[in-house]
Coordinates of C-alpha atoms in Angstrom, one line a residue:
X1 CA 75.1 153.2 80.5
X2 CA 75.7 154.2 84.1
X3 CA 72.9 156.8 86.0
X4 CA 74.0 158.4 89.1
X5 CA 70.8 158.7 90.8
X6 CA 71.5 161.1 93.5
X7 CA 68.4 161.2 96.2
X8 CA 67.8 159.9 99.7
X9 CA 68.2 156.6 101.3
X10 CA 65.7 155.9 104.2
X11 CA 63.6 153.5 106.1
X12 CA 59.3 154.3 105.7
X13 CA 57.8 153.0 109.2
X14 CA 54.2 152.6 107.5
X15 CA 51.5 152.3 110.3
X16 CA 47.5 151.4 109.5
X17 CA 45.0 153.3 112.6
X18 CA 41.9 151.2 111.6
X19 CA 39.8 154.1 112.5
X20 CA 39.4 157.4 111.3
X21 CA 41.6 160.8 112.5
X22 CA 38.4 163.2 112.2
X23 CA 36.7 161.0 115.2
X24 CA 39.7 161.2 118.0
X25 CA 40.6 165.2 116.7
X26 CA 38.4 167.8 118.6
X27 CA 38.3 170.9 116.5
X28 CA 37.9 172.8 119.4
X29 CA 40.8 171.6 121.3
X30 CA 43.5 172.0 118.6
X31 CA 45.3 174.0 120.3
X32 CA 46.1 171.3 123.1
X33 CA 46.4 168.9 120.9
X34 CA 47.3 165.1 122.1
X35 CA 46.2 162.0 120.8
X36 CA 47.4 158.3 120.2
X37 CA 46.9 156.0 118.1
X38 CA 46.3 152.3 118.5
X39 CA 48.2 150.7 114.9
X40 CA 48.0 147.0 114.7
X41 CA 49.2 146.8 111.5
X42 CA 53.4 147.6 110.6
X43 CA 55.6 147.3 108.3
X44 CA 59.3 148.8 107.9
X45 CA 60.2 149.4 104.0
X46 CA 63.5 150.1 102.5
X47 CA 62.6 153.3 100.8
X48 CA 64.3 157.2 99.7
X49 CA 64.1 158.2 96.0
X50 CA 67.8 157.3 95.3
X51 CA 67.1 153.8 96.6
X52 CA 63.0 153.4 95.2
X53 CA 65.0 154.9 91.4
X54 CA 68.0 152.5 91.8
X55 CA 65.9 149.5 92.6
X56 CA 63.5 149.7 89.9
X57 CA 66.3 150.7 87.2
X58 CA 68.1 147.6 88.0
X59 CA 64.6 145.4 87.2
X60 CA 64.5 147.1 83.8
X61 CA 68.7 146.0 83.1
X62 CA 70.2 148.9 84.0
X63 CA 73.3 150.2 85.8
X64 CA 72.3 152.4 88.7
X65 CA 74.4 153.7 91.0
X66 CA 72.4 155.2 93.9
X67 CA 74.3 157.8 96.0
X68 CA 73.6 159.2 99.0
X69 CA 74.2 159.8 103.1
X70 CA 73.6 157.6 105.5
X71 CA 73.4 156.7 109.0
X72 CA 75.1 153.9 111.4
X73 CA 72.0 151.9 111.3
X74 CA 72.2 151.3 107.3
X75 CA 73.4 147.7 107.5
X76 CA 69.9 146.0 107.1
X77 CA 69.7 148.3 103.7
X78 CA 72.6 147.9 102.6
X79 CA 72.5 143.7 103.1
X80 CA 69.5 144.3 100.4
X81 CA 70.8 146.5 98.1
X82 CA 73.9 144.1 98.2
X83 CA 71.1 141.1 97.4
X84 CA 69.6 143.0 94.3
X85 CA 73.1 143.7 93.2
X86 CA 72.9 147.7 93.6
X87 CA 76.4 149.3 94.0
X88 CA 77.3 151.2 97.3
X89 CA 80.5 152.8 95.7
X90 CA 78.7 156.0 95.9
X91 CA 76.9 155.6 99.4
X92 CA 78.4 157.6 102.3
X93 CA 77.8 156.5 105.7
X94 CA 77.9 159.6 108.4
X95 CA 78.7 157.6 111.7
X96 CA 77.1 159.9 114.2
X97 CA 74.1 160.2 112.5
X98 CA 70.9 157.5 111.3
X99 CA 69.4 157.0 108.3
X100 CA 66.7 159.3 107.1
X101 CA 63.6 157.8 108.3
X102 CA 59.5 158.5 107.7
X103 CA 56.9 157.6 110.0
X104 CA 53.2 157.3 108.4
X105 CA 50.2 156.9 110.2
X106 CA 47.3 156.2 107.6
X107 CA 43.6 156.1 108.9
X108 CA 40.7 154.6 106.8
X109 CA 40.1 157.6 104.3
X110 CA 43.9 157.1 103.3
X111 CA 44.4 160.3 105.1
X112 CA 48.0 160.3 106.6
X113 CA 50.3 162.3 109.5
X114 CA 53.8 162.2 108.6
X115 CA 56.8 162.6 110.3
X116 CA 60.2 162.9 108.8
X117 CA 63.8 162.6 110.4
X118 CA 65.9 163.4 107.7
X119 CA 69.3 162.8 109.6
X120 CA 72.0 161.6 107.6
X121 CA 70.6 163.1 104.5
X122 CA 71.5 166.7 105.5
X123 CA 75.3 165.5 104.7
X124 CA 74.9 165.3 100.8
X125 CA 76.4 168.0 99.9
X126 CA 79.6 166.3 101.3
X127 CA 79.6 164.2 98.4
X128 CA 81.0 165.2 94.8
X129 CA 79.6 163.5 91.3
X130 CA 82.1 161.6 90.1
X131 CA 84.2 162.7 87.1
X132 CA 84.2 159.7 84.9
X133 CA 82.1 156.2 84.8
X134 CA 78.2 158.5 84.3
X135 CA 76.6 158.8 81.4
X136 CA 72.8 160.2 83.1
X137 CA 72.2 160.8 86.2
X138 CA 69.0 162.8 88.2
X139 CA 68.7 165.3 91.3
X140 CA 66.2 163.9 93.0
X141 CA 64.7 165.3 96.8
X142 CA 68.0 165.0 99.1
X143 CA 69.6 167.3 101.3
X144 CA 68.8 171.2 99.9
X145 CA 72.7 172.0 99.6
X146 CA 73.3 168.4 98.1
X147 CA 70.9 169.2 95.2
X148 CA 72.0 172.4 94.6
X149 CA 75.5 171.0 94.6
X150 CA 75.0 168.5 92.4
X151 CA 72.9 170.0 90.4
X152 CA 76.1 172.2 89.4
X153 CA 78.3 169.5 89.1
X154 CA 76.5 167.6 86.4
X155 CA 76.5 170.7 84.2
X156 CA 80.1 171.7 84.4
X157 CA 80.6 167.5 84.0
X158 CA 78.3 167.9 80.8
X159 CA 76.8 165.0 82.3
X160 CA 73.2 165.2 81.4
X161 CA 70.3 165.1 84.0
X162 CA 66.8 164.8 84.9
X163 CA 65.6 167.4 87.7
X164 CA 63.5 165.6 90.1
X165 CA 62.2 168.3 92.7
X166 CA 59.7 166.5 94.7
X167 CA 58.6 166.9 98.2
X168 CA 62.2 168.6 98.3
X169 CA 60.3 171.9 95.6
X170 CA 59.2 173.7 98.7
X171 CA 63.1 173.7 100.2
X172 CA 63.9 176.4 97.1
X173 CA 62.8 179.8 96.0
X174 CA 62.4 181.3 92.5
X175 CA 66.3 182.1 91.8
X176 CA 67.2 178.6 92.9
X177 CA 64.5 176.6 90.8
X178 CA 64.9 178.9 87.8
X179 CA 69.0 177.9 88.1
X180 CA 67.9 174.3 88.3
X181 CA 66.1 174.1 85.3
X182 CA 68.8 175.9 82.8
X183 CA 71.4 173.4 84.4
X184 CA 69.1 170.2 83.8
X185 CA 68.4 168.1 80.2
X186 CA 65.2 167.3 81.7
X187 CA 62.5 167.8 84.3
X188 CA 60.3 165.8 85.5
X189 CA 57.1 166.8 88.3
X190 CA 53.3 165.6 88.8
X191 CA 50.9 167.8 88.1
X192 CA 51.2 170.1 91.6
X193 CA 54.8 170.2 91.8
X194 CA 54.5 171.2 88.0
X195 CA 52.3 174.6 89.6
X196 CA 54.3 175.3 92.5
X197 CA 57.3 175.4 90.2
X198 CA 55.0 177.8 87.9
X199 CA 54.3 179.9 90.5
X200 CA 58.2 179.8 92.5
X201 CA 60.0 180.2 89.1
X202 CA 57.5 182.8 87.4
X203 CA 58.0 180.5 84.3
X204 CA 54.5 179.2 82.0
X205 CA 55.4 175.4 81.4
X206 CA 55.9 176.5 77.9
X207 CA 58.5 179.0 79.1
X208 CA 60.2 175.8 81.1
X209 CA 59.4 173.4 78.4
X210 CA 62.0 175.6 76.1
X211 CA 64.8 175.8 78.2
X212 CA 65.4 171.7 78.5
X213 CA 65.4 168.9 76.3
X214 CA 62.3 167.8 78.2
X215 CA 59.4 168.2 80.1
X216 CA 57.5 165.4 81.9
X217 CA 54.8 166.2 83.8
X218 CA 52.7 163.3 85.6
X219 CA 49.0 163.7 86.1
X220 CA 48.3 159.9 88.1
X221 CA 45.6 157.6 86.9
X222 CA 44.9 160.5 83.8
X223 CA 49.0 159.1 82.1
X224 CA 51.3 162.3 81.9
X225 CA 52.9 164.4 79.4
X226 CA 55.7 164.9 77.9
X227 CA 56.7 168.4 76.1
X228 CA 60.0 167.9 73.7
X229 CA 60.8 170.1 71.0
X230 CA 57.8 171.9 71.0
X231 CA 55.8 169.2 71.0
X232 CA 53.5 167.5 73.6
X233 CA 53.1 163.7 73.9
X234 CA 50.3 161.8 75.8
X235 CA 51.6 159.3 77.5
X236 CA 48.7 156.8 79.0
X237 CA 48.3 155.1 82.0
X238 CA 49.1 151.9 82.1
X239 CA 46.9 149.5 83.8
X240 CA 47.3 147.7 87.3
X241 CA 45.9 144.4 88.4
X242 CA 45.1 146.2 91.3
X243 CA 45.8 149.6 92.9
X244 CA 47.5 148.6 96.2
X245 CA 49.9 151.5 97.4
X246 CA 50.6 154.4 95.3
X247 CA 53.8 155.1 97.6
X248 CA 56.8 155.3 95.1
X249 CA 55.0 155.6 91.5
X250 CA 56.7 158.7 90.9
X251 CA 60.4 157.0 91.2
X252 CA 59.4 154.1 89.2
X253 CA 58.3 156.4 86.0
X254 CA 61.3 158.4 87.0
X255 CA 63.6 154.7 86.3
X256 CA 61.4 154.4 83.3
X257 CA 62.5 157.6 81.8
X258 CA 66.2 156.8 82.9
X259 CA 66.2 153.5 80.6
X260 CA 64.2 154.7 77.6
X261 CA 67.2 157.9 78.1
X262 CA 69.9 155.2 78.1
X263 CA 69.0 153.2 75.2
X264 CA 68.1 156.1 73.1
X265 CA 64.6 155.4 72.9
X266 CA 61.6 158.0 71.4
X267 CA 59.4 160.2 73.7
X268 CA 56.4 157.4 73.3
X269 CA 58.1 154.3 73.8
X270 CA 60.3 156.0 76.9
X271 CA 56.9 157.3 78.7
X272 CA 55.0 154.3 78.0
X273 CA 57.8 152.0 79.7
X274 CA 57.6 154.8 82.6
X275 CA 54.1 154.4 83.1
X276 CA 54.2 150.3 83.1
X277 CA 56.8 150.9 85.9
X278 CA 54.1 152.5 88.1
X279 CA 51.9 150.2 87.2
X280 CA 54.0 147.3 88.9
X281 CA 54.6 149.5 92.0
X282 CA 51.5 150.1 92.6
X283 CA 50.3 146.6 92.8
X284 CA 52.5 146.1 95.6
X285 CA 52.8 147.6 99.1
X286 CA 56.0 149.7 99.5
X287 CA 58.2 150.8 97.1
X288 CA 60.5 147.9 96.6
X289 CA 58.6 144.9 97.0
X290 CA 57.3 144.3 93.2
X291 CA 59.1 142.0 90.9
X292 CA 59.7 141.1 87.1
X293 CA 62.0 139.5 84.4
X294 CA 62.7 141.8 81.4
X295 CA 60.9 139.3 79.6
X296 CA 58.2 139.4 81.8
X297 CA 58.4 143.3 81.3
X298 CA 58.5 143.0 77.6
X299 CA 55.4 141.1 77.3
X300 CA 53.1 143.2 79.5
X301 CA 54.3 145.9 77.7
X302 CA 53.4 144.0 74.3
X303 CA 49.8 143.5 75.4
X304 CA 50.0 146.9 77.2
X305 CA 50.6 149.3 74.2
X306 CA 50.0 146.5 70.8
X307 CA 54.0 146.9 70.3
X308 CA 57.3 146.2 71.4
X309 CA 60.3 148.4 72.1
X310 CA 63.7 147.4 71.1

């Protein structure tokens, strides 16, 4: 069961200030704002939601086969992907550009400023789903025509697929997020996204609820929900050893949903595999630095929930 996870690809350049922002910003001097910031601590993570979805699928036994656009300085990622056994048959590199990138600066209060070179991700739309070989596959935040694009392309294909808005919501207005959700099988949003798609669409969650097979809507530490059929499951949170870095939570439920989807699994079972999957990212710094066997998997999922899933 093959899931074309189409998303970004792109190196996170997390940065620790061991101070706090409010003490070196004058509110009155704003307007001439410039400040640095001392970071001893860095790290460089492999990251982008096509990547963070395909890595964590592949943990669980999947197939995933991330696609994307990226940039002449991709080897380094594409070495690991290679390592973890991830295909790149759907991976486009654009030569004159780089890889998407994000540089965070994080102070003390977890506050953080962000900046975000998206560079070789503005080419998706230069890519086309592929006709045969995909049996799911998800729209996740990627370049605004490659979403829309491919969006399209999985409907006419028949293909079925979760819509996975994002931090990409804002980059669409009413018309286009109310065409998303009649093309998808499924959407999936944490509780904000879930309003700002409310409010863009003019659509109650009921209203968006009954135009797709499902509706998951994460709330963090309170679990998520899951409207199907009319009906609304609670899905729990799962519990962490410890609550490390919540950076890529969201795309390790969203490979949770894609394998209970795969194996034909119930609404309960499916969201409670989702929510163990954040559980292991969070324990972890970055997005792709956790690890487990399936057995491994199987048995904190045993203990987890008092049951097993086939």
């Amino acid at each position: 069961m093959s899931a074309l996870i189409c998303g970004s690809l792109a190196f996170d350049t997390i940065m620790v200030f061991p101070g706090r922002f409010k003490n070196e910003i004058l509110p009155d001097k704003v307007h001439i704002l410039n400040v640095s910031f001392l970071v001893p601590q860095l790290r460089r993570e492999f990251g982008g939601t096509a990547g963070n979805i395909a890595y964590n699928l592949k943990l669980l036994g999947g197939q995933p086969l991330p696609m994307g656009t990226v940039g002449k300085d991709f080897d380094q990622y594409g070495d690991w992907l290679d390592r973890h056994e991830i295909p790149r048959d759907f991976i486009k590199v654009i030569g004159e550009a780089y890889t998407a990138q994000a540089y965070i600066t994080t102070d003390l209060d977890d506050n953080q400023i962000t900046a975000f070179h998206p560079g070789a991700m503005n080419h998706a739309h230069e890519q086309d789903i592929p006709a045969q070989g995909v049996t799911i596959g998800t729209v996740s935040p990627d370049g605004r025509d490659g979403m829309i694009k491919h969006a399209q392309q999985f409907a006419e294909a028949g293909i079925p697929f979760i819509f996975d808005p994002g931090q990409g919501l804002p980059m669409f207005n009413g018309e286009d997020l109310r065409a998303f959700v009649e093309q998808a099988s499924y959407v999936a949003v944490n509780d904000y996204e879930s309003e700002m798609l409310m409010d863009r669409s003019g659509w109650t969650l009921r209203d968006i609820a009954s135009r797709v097979d499902a509706l998951i809507v994460t709330h963090g530490g309170k679990g998520s929900h899951i409207h199907a059929k009319g009906k609304v499951y609670e899905i729990p949170c799962a519990k962490a050893d410890s609550l490390t870095d919540p950076t890529g939570c969201g795309d390790a439920f969203r490979a949770g949903l894609l394998h209970g989807l795969s194996q034909g699994m119930d609404w309960d079972t499916t969201g409670r595999i989702a929510s163990l999957m954040g559980a292991y990212n969070i324990e972890r710094p970055g997005t792709q630095n956790h690890r487990f066997t399936l057995e491994q998997f199987r048995t904190r999922f045993r203990k987890e929930f008092r049951y097993d899933f086939a």
